[in-house]
PDB file of C-alpha atoms in Angstrom:
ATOM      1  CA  UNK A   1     -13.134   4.224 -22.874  1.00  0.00           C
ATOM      2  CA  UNK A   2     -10.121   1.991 -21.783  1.00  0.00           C
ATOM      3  CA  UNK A   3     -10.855  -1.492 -20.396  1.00  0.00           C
ATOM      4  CA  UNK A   4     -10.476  -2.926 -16.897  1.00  0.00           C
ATOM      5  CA  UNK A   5      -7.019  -4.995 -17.106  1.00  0.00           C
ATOM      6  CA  UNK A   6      -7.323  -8.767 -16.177  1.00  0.00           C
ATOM      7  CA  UNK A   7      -4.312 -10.664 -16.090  1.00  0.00           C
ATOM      8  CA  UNK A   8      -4.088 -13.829 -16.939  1.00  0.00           C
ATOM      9  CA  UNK A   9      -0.782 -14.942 -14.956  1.00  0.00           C
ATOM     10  CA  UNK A  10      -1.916 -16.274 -11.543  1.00  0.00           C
ATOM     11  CA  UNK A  11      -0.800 -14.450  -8.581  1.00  0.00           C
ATOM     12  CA  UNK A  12       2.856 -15.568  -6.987  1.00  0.00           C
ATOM     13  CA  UNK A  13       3.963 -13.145  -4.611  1.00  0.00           C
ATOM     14  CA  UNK A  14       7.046 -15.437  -4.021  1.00  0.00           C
ATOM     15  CA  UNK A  15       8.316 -15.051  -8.086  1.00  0.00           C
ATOM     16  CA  UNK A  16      11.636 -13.374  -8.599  1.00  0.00           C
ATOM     17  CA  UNK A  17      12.047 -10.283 -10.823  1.00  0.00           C
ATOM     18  CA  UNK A  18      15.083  -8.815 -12.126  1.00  0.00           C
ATOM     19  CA  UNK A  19      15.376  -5.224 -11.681  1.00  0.00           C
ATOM     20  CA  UNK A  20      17.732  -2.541 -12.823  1.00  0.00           C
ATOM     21  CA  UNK A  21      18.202  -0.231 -10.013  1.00  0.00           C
ATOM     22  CA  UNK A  22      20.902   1.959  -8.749  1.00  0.00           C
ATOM     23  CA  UNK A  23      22.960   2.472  -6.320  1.00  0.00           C
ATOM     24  CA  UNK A  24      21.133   5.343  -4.735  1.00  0.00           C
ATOM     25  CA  UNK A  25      18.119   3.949  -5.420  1.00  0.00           C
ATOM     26  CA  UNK A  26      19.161   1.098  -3.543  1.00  0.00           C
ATOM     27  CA  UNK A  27      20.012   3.397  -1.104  1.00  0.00           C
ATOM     28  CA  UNK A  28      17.021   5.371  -0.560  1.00  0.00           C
ATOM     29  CA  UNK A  29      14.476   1.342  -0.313  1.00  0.00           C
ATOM     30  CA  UNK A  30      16.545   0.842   2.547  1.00  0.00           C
ATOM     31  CA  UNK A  31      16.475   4.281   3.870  1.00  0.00           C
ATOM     32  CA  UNK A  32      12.643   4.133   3.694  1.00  0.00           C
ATOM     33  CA  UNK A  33      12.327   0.669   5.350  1.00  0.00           C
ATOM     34  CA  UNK A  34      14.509   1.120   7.873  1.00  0.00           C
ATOM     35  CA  UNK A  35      12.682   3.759   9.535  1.00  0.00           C
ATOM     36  CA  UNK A  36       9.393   2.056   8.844  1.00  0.00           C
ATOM     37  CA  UNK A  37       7.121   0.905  11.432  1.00  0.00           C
ATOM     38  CA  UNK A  38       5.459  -2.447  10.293  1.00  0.00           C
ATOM     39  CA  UNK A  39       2.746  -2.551  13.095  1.00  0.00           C
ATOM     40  CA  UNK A  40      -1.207  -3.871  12.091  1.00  0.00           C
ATOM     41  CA  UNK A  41      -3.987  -3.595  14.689  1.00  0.00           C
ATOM     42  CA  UNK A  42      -2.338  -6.271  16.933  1.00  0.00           C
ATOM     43  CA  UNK A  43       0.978  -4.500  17.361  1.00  0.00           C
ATOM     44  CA  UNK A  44       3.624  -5.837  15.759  1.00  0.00           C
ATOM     45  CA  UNK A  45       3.736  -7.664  12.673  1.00  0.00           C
ATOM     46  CA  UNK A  46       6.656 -10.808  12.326  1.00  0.00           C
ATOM     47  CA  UNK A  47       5.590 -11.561   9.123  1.00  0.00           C
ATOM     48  CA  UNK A  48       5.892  -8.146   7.415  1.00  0.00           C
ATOM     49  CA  UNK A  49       9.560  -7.575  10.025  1.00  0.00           C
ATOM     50  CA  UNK A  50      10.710 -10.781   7.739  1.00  0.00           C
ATOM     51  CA  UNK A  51       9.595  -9.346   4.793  1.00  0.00           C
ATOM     52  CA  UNK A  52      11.545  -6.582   5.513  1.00  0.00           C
ATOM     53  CA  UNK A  53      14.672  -8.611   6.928  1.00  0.00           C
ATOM     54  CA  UNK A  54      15.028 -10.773   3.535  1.00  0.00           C
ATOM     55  CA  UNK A  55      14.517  -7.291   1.333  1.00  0.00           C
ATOM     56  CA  UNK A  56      17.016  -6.194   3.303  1.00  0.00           C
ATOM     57  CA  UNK A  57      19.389  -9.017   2.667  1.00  0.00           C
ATOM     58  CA  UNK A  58      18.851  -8.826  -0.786  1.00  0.00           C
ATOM     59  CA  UNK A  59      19.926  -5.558  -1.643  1.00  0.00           C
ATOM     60  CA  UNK A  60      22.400  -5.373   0.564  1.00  0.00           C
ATOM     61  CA  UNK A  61      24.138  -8.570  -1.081  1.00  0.00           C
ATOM     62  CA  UNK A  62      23.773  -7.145  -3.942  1.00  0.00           C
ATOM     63  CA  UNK A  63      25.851  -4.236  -3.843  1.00  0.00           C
ATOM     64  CA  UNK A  64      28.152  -6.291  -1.705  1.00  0.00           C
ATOM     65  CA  UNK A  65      28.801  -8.481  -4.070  1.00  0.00           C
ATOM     66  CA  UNK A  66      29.483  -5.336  -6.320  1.00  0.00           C
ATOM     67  CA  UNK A  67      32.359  -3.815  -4.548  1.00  0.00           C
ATOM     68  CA  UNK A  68      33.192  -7.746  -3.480  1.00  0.00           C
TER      69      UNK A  68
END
C-alpha cells in the first residue's frame, strides 16, 4: 500500500524553477494560453490575465534571447 506524500517544503507559488523545454513545446504553452479564457464566476479574472501576461513574457524572452 503506498503512502500519502507530505512534503515538507512550504508552499511558494512565487519560487523559480528551471526547466528544459523546447522550442515547440514552448510553442504549443503559448498556443494553449492564448486561446484560453481565464473567466471565474465574476467574469473576468485580472489576476489569472497577469498570470498569463508574465508567463507569456517569460517564454517569449526566452527564445528571444535565443535567436538574439
Amino acid at each position: 500500500m503506498k503512502k500519502a506524500f507530505h512534503s515538507t517544503v512550504e508552499e511558494d507559488l512565487n519560487r523559480s524553477h528551471n526547466v528544459t523545454l523546447t522550442e515547440g513545446q514552448i510553442s504549443t504553452i503559448l498556443y494553449i494560453l492564448e486561446g484560453y479564457n481565464p473567466l471565474d464566476s465574476n467574469g473576468y479574472d485580472p489576476e489569472f490575465r497577469e498570470d498569463i501576461d508574465n508567463i507569456f513574457e517569460e517564454l517569449e524572452g526566452v527564445v528571444d534571447k535565443f535567436y538574439g
